[in-house]
Coordinates of N, CA and C in Angstrom, one line a residue:
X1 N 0.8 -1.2 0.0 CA 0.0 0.0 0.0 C 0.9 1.3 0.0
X2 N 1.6 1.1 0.6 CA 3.1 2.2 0.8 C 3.4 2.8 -1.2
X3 N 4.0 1.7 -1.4 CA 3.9 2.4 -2.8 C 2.7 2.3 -4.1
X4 N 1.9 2.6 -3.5 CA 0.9 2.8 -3.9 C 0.4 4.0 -5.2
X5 N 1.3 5.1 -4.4 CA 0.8 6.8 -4.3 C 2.0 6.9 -5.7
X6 N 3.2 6.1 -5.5 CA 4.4 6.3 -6.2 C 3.7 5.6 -7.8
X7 N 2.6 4.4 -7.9 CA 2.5 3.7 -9.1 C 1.1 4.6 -9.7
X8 N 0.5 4.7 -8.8 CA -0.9 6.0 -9.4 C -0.8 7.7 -10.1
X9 N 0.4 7.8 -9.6 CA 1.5 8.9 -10.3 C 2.2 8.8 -11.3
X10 N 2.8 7.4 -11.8 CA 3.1 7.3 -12.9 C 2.3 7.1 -13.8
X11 N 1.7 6.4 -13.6 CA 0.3 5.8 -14.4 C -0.6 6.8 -15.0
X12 N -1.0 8.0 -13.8 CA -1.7 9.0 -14.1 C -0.8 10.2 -15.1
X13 N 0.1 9.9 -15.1 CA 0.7 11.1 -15.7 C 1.0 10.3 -17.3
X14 N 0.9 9.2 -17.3 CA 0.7 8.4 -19.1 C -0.3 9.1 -19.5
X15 N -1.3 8.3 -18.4 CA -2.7 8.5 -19.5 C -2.8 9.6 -19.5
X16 N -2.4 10.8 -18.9 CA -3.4 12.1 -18.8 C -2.3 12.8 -19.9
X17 N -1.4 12.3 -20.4 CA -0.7 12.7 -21.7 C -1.2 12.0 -23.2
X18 N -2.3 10.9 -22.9 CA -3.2 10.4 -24.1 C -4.4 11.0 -24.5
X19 N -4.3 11.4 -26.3 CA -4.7 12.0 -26.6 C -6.4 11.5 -27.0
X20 N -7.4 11.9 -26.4 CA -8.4 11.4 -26.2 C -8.9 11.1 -27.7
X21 N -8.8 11.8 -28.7 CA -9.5 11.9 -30.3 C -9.1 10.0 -30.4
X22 N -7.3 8.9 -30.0 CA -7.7 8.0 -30.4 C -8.6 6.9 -29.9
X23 N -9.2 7.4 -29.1 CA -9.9 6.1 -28.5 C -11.1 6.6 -28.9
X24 N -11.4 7.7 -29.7 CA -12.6 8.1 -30.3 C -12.9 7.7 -31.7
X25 N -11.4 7.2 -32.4 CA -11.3 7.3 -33.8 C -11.5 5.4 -33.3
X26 N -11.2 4.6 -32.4 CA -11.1 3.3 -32.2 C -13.1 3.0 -32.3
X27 N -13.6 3.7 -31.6 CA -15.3 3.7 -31.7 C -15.6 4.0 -32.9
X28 N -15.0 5.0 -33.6 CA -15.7 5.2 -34.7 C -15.7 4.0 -36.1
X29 N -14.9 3.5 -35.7 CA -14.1 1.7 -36.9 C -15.2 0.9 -35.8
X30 N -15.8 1.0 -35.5 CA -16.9 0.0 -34.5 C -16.0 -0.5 -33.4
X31 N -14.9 -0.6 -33.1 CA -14.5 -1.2 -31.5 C -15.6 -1.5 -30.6
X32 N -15.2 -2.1 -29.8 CA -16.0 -2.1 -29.1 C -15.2 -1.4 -27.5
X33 N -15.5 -1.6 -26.4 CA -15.1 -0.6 -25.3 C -13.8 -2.0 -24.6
X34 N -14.4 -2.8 -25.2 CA -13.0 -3.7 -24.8 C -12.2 -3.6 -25.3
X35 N -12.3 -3.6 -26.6 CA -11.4 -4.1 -27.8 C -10.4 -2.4 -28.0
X36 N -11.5 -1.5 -27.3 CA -10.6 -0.2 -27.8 C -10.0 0.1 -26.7
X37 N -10.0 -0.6 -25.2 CA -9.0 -0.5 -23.9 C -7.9 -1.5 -24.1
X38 N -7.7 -3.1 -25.3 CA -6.8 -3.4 -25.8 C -6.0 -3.0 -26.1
X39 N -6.9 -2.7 -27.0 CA -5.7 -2.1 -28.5 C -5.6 -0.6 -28.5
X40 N -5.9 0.0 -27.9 CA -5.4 1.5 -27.9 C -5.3 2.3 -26.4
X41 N -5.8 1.8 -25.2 CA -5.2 2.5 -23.9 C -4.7 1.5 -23.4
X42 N -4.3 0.6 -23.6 CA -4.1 -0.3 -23.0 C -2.0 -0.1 -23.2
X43 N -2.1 0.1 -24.4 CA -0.1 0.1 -25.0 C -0.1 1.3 -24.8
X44 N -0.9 2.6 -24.8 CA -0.1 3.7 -24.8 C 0.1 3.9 -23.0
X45 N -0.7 3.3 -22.7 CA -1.0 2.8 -20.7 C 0.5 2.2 -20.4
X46 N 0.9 1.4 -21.4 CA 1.8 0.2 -20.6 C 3.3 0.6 -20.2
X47 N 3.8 1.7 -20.5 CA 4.9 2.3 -20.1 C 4.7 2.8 -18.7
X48 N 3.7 3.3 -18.7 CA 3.2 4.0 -17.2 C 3.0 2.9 -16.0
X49 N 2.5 1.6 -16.6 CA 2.1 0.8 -15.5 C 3.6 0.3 -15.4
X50 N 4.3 -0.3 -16.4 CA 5.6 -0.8 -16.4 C 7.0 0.4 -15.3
X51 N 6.2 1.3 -15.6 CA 7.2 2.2 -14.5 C 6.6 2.6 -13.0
X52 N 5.7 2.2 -12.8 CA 5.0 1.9 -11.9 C 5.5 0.5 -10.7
X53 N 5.5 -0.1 -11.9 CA 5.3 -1.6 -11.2 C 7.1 -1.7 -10.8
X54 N 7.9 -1.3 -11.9 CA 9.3 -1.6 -11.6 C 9.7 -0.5 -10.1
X55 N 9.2 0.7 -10.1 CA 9.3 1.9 -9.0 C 8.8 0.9 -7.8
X56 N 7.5 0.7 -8.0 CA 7.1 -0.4 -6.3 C 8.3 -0.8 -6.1
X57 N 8.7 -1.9 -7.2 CA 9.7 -3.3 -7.1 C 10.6 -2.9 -5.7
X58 N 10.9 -1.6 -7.1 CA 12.6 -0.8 -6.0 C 12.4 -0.1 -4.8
X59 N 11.0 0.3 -4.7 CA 11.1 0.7 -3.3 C 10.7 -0.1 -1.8
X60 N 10.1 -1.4 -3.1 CA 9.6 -2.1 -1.5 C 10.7 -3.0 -0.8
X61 N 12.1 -3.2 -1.9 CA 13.3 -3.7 -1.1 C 14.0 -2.2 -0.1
X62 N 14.1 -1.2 -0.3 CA 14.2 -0.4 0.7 C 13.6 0.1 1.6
X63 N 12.3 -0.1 1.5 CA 11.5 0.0 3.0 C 11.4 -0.6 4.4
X64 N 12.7 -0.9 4.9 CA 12.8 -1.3 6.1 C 11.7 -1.3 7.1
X65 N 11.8 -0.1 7.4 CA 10.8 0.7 8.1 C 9.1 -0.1 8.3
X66 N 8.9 0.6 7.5 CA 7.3 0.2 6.7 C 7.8 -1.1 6.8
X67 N 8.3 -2.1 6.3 CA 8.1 -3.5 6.3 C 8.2 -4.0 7.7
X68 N 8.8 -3.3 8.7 CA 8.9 -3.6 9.6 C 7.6 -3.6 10.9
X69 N 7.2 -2.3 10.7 CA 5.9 -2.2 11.4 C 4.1 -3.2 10.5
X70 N 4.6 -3.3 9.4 CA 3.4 -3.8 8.7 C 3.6 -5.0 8.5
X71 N 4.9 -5.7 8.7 CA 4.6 -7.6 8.3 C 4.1 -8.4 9.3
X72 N 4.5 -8.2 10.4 CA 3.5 -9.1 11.1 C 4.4 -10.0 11.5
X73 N 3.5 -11.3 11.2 CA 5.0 -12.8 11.3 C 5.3 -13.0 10.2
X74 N 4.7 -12.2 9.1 CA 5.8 -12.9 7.8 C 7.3 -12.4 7.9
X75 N 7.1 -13.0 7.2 CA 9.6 -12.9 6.7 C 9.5 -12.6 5.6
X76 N 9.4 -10.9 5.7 CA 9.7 -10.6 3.9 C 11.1 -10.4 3.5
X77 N 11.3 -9.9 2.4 CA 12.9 -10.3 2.2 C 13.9 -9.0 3.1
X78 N 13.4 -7.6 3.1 CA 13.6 -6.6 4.0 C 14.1 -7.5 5.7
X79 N 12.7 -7.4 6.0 CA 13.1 -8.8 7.8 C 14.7 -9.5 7.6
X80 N 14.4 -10.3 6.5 CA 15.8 -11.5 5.8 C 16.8 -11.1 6.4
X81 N 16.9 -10.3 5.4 CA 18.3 -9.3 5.4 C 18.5 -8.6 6.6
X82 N 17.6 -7.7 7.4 CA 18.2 -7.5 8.7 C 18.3 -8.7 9.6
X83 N 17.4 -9.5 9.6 CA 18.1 -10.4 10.8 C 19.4 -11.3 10.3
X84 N 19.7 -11.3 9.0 CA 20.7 -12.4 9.0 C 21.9 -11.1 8.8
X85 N 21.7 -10.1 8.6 CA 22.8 -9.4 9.2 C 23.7 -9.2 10.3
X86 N 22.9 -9.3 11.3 CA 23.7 -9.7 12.2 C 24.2 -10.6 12.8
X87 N 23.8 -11.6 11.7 CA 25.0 -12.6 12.3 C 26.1 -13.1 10.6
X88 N 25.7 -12.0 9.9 CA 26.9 -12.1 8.9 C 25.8 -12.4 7.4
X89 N 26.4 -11.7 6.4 CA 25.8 -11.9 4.8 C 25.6 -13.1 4.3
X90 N 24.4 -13.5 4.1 CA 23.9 -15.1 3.9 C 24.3 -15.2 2.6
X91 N 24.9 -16.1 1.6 CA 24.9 -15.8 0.1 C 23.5 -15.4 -0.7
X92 N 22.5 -16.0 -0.2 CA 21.0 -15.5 -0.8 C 21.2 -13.9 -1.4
X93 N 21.5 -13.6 -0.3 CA 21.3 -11.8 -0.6 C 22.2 -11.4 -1.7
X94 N 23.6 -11.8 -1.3 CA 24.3 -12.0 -2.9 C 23.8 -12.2 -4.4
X95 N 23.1 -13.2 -4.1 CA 22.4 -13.7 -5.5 C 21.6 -13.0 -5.7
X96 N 20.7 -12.5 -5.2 CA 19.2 -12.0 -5.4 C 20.1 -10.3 -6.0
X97 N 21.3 -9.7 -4.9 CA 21.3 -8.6 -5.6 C 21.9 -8.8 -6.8
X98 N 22.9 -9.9 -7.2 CA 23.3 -10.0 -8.4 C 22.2 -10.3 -9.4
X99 N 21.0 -10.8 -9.4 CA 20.1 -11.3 -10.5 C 19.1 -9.7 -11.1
X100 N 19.0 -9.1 -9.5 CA 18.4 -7.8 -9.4 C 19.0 -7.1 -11.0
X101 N 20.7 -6.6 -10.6 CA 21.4 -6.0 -11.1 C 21.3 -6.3 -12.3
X102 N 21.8 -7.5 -13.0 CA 21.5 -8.5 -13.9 C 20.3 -8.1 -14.8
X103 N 19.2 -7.9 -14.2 CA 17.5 -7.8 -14.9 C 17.9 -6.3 -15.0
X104 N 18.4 -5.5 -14.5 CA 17.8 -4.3 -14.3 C 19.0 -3.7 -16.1
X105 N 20.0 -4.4 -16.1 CA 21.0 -3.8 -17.2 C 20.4 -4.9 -18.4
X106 N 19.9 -6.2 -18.1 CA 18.9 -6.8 -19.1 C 18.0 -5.4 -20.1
X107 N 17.1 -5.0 -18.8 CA 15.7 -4.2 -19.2 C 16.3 -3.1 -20.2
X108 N 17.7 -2.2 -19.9 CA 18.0 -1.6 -20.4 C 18.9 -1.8 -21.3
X109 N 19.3 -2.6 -21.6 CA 20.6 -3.2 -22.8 C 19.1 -2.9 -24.1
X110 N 18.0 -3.7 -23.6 CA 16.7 -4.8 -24.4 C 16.3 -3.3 -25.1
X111 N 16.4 -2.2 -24.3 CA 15.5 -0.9 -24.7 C 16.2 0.1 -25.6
X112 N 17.5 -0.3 -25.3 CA 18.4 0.5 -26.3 C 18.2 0.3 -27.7
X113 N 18.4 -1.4 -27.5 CA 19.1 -2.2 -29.2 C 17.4 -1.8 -29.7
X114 N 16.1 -1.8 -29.0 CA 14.5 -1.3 -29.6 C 14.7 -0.3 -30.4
X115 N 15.2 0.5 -29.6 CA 15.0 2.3 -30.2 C 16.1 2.3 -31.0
X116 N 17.3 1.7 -31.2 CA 17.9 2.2 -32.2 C 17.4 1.5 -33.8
X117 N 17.0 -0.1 -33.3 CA 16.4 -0.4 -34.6 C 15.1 0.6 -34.9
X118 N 14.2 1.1 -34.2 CA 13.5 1.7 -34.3 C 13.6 3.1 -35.1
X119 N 15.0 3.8 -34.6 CA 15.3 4.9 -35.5 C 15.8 4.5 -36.9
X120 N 16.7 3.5 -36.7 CA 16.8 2.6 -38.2 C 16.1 3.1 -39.6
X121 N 14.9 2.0 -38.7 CA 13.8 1.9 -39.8 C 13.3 3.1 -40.5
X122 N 12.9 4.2 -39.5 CA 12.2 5.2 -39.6 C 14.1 5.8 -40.9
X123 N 14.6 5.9 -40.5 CA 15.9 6.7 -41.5 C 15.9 6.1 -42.7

């Protein structure tokens, strides 16, 4: 719930940069209200939610805090990591941040090699 405020902000700030005429021009080819939340708010939506969802990711491993007062008896991975802290760096944590790292230069290597075939084409 914490990052909540952080994914409704990104989100809102897509759509409210979508320009309303195409989901008007999607009704007017007969769509229907599904078919025109598919195929047309749905992709110009999905950067917003995709930065949304990635922003949670990252902040709900740094919320100590918040995870601390709100887990209860679970063992989220936040808990993990402080209690096995003090009694020394478990390898888990290792791996998880190397896979993190890993995914995160993945997402961006994958976004580069898009847009430059992208400018490509268009040249």
């Amino acid at each position: 719930m914490f990052c909540l405020s952080f994914v409704v902000t990104a989100v809102k700030a897509r759509v409210m940069s979508m320009d309303p005429r195409l989901e008007q021009a999607a009704q007017d080819l007969y769509a229907g209200p599904f078919q025109t939340f598919v195929r047309v708010t749905l992709p110009i939506a999905a950067p917003g939610i995709a930065a949304g969802a990635l922003l949670a990711f990252a902040l709900s491993f740094d919320d100590f805090i918040i995870t601390n007062f709100n887990a209860g008896s679970t063992v989220t991975f936040p808990m993990f990591v402080w209690g096995s802290a003090q009694r020394g760096t478990p390898v888990q944590i290792n791996v998880i941040g190397t896979a993190m790292f890993l995914v995160a230069v993945l997402l961006v290597l994958t976004s580069m090699v898009i847009t430059n075939r992208r400018n490509k084409q268009k040249a």
